[in-house]
Short mmCIF file of C-alpha atoms in Angstrom, two decimals:
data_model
loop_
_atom_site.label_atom_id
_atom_site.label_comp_id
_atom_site.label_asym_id
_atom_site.label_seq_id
_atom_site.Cartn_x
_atom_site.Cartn_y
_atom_site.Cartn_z
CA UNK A 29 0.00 0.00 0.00
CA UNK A 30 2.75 2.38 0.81
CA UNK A 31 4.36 2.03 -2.80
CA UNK A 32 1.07 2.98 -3.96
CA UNK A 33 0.15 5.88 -2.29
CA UNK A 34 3.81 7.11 -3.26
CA UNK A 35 3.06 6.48 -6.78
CA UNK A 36 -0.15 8.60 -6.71
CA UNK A 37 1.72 11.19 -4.70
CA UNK A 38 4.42 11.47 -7.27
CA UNK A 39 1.48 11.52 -10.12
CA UNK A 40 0.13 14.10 -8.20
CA UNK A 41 3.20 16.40 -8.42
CA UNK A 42 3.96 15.63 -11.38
CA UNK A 43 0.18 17.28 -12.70
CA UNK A 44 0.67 20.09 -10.40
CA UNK A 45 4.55 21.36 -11.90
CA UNK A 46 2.86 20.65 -15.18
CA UNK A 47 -0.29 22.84 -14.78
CA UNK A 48 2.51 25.14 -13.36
CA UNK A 49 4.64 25.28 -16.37
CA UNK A 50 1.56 25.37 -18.27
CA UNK A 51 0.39 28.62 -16.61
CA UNK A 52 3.43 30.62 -15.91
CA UNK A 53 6.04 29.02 -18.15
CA UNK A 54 4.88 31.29 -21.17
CA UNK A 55 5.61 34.42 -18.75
CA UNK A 56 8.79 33.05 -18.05
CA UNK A 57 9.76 32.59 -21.13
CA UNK A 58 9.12 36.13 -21.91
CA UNK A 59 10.60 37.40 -18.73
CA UNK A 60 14.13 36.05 -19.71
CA UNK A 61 13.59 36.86 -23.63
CA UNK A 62 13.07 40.69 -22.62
CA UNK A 63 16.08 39.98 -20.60
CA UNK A 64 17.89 38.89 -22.99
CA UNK A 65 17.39 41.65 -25.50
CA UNK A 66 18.19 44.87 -22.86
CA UNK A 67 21.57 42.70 -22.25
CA UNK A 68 22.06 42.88 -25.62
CA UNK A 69 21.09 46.83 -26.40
CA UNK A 70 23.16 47.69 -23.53
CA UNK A 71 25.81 45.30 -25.14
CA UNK A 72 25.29 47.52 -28.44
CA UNK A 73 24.61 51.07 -27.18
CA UNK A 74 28.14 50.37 -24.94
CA UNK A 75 29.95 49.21 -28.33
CA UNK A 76 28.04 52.53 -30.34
CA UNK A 77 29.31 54.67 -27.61
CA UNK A 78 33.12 53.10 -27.92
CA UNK A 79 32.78 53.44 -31.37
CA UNK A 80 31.56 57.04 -31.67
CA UNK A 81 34.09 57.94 -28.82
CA UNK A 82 36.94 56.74 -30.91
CA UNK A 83 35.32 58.96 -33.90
CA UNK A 84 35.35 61.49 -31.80
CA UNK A 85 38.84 61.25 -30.79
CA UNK A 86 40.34 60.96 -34.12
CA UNK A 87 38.07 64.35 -35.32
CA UNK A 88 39.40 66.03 -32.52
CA UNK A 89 43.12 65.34 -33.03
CA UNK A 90 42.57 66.17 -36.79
CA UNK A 91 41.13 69.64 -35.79
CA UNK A 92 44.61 70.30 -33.59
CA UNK A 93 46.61 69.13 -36.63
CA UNK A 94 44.49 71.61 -38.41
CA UNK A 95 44.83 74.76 -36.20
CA UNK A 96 48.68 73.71 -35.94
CA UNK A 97 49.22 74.29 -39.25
CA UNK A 98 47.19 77.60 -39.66
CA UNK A 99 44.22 76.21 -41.62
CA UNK A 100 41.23 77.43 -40.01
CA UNK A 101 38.77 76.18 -42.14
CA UNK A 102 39.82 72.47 -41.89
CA UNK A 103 39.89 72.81 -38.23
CA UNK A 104 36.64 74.37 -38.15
CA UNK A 105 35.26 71.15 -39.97
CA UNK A 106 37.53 68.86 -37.72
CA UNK A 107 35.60 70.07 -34.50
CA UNK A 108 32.52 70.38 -35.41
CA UNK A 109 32.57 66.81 -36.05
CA UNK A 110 34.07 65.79 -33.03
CA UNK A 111 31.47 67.73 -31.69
CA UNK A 112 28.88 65.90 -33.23
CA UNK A 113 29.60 62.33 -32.93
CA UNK A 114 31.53 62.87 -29.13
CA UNK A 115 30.03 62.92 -25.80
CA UNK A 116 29.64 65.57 -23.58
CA UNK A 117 32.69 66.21 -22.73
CA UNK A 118 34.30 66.32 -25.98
CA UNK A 119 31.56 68.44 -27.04
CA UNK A 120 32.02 71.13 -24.84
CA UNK A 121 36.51 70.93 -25.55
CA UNK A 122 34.93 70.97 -29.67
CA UNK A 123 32.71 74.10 -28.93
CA UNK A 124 35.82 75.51 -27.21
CA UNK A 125 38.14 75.24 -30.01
CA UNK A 126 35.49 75.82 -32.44
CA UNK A 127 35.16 79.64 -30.59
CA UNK A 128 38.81 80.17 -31.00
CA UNK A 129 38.58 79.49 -35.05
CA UNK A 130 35.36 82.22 -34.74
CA UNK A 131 37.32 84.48 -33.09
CA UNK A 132 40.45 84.46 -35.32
CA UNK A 133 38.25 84.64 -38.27
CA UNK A 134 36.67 87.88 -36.58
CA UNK A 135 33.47 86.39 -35.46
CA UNK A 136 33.49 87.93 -31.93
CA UNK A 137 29.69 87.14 -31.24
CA UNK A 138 29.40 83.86 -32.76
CA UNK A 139 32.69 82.65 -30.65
CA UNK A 140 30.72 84.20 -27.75
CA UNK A 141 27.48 81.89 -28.78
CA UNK A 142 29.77 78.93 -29.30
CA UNK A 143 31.37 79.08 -25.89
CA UNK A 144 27.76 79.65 -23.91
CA UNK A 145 27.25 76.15 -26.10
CA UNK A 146 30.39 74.64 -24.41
CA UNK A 147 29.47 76.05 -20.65
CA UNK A 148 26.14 74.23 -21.16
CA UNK A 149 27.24 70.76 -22.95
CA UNK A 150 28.58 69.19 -19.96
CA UNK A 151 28.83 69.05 -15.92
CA UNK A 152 32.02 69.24 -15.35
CA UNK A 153 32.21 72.69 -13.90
CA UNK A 154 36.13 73.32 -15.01
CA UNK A 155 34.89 72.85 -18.69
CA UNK A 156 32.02 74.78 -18.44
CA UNK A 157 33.59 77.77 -16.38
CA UNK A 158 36.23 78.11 -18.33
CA UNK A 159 34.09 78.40 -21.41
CA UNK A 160 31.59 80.86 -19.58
CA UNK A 161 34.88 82.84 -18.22
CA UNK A 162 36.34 83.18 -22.14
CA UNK A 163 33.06 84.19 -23.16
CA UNK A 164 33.40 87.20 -20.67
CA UNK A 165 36.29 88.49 -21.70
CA UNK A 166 35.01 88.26 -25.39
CA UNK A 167 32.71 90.55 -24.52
CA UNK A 168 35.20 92.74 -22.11
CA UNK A 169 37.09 93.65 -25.35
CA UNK A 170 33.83 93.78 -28.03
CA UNK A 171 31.64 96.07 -26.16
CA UNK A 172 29.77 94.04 -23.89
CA UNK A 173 27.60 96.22 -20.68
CA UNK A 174 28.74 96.36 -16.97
CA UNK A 175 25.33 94.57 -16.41
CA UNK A 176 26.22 91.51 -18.58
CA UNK A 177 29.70 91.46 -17.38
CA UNK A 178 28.89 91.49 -13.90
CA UNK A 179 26.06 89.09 -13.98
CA UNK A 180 28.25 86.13 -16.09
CA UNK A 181 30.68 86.86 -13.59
CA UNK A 182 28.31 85.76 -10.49
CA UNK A 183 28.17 82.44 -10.43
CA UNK A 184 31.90 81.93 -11.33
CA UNK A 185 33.06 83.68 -8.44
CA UNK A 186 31.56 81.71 -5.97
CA UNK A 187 32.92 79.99 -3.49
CA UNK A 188 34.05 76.56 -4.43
CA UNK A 189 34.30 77.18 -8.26
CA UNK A 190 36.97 76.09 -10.26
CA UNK A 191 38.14 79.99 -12.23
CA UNK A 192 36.81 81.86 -9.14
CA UNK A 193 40.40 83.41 -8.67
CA UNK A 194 40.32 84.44 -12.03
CA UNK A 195 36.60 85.54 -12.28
CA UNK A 196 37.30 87.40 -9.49
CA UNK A 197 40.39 89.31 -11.00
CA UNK A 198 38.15 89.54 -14.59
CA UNK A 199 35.73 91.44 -12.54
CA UNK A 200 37.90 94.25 -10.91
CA UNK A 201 39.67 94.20 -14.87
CA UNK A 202 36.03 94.84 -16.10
CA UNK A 203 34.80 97.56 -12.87
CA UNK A 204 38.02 99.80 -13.42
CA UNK A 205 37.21 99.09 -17.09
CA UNK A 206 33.69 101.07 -16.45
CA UNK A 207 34.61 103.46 -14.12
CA UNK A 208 33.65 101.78 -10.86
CA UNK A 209 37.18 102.39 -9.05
CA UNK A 210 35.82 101.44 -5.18
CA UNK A 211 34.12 98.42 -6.47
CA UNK A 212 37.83 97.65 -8.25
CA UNK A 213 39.28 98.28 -5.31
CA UNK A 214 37.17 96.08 -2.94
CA UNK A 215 37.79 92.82 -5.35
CA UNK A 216 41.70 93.74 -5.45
CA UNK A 217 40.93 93.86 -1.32
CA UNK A 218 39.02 90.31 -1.78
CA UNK A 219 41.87 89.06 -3.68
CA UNK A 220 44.69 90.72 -1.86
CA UNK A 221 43.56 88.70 1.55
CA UNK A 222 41.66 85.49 0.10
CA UNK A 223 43.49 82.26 0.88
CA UNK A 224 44.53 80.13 -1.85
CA UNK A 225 45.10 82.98 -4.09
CA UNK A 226 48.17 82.40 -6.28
CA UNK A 227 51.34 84.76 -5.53
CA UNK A 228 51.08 86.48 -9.01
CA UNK A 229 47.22 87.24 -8.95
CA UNK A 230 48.12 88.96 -5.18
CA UNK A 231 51.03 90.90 -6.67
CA UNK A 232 48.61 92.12 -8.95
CA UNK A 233 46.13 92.80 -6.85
CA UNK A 234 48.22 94.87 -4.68
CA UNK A 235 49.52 96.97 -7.59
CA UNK A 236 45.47 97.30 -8.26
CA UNK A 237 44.97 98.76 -4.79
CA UNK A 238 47.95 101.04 -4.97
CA UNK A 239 47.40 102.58 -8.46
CA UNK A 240 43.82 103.36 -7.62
CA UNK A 241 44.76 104.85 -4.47
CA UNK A 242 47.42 107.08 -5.99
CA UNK A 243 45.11 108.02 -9.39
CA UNK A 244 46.71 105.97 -11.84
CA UNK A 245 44.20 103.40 -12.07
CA UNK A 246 43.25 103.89 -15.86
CA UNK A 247 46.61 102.73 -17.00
CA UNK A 248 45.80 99.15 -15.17
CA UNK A 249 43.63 97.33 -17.89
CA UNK A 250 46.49 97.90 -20.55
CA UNK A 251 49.25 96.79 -17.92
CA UNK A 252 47.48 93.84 -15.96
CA UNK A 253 45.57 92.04 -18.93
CA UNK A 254 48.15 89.94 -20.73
CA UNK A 255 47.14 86.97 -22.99
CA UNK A 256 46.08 84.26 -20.68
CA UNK A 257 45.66 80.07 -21.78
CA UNK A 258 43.31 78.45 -19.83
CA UNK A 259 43.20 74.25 -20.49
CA UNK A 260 41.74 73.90 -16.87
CA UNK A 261 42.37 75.62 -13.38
CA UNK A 262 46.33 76.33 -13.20
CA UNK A 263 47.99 76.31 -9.88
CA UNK A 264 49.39 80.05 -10.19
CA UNK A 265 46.59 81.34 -12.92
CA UNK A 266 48.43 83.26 -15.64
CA UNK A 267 47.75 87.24 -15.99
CA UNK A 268 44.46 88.29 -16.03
CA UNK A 269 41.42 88.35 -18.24
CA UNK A 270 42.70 89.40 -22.08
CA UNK A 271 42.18 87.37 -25.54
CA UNK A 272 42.76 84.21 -24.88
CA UNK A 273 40.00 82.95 -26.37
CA UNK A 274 41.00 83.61 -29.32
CA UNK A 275 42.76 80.51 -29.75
CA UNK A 276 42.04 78.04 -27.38
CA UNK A 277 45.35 76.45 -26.24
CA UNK A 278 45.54 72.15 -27.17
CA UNK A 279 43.22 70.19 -24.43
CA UNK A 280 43.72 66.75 -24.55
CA UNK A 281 40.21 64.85 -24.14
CA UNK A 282 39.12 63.03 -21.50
CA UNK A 283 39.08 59.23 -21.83
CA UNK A 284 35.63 57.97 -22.68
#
């Protein structure tokens, strides 16, 4: 008797996995095929990315070679395809470069457009300051209003930013520039005594102070703005906010 009543146990388990797999193995099955195909468009979007970052690359490195040897055009299509088939990072360093080709071809206000483009193409707050701190002094030397000045300058001179030292000596550049000599003086000040401020921007700042307090403050823009390359935040940041977007100095991309 016990081997029966085994034998219908086991036939009874054996209906109830099948009614089961009747039931739920179709959902199964379609569980693991959608599985299946997001393993392999992750597999493909990872090689697409790889592929378009090596595109990107090679572009990019084209568009130096270009610049190098004084042909603007060819650059200028060199970067825009970088830009185009790159991520964000090489986007914003193509924008860059592709401001710099604007500029030398006299295209102030398009190389001013171009490098808003870069500040806002990727997160990385030294690409994207250093774009939005070129763009200012673009518009330093084209014309641009105290009000526009002043409010690019605000949130690059906050605390924490990567170019605040230098945003911070752009803006007294740009208040002597318009006549506002105290509010020159009180950035010099803010520069003069701020921590981590490199030896050369103090130096200057002190000669800021002085020269305003002796009269001879509207000789400083033509003495204190020299040609500065920015490729990301230097340790003692060069002299202070002049052309140098004009032609954006070789940055080597970021690995993808």
């Amino acid at each position: 008797m016990t081997d029966v009543f085994e034998q219908v146990e086991e036939e009874l388990r054996s209906e109830r996995w099948a009614r089961l797999a009747r039931k739920w193995g179709p959902v199964v099955g379609a569980v693991l095929a959608l599985a299946l195909v997001v393993a392999l468009g992750f597999w493909g979007w990872e090689q697409f990315k790889t592929s378009q970052g090596e595109k990107a690359a090679v572009a990019y490195d084209r568009g130096l070679e270009a610049l190098e040897a004084g042909n603007l055009a060819g650059a200028e299509v060199a970067f825009a395809e970088a830009e185009k088939v790159g991520n964000s990072a090489y986007k914003a360093l193509a924008l860059n470069q592709r401001a710099g080709v604007a500029l030398a071809q006299n295209k102030p206000a398009e190389a001013v457009e171009l490098l808003d483009q870069a500040a806002r193409a990727d997160r990385d707050p030294i690409l994207a300051d250093q774009a939005a701190l070129k763009a200012v002094w673009i518009l330093l030397d084209e014309g641009g209003t105290s009000e526009q000045i002043e409010d690019r300058l605000e949130p690059l001179i906050r605390e924490g930013r990567p170019m605040r030292v230098m945003a911070l000596e752009t803006q007294a550049m740009a208040r002597l520039q318009f006549g506002k000599t105290a509010e020159a003086r009180q950035t010099f000040v803010q520069l003069q005594l701020g921590q981590d401020v490199p030896d050369s921007v103090r130096q200057r700042a002190q000669l800021g102070i002085a020269a305003i307090d002796n009269g001879t403050a509207a000789s400083l823009p033509g003495v204190l703005r020299q040609p500065v390359a920015v490729a990301a935040p230097p340790a003692a940041p060069a002299a202070g906010p002049a052309a140098s977007a004009q032609t954006p100095p070789a940055q080597t991309p970021p690995a993808q």
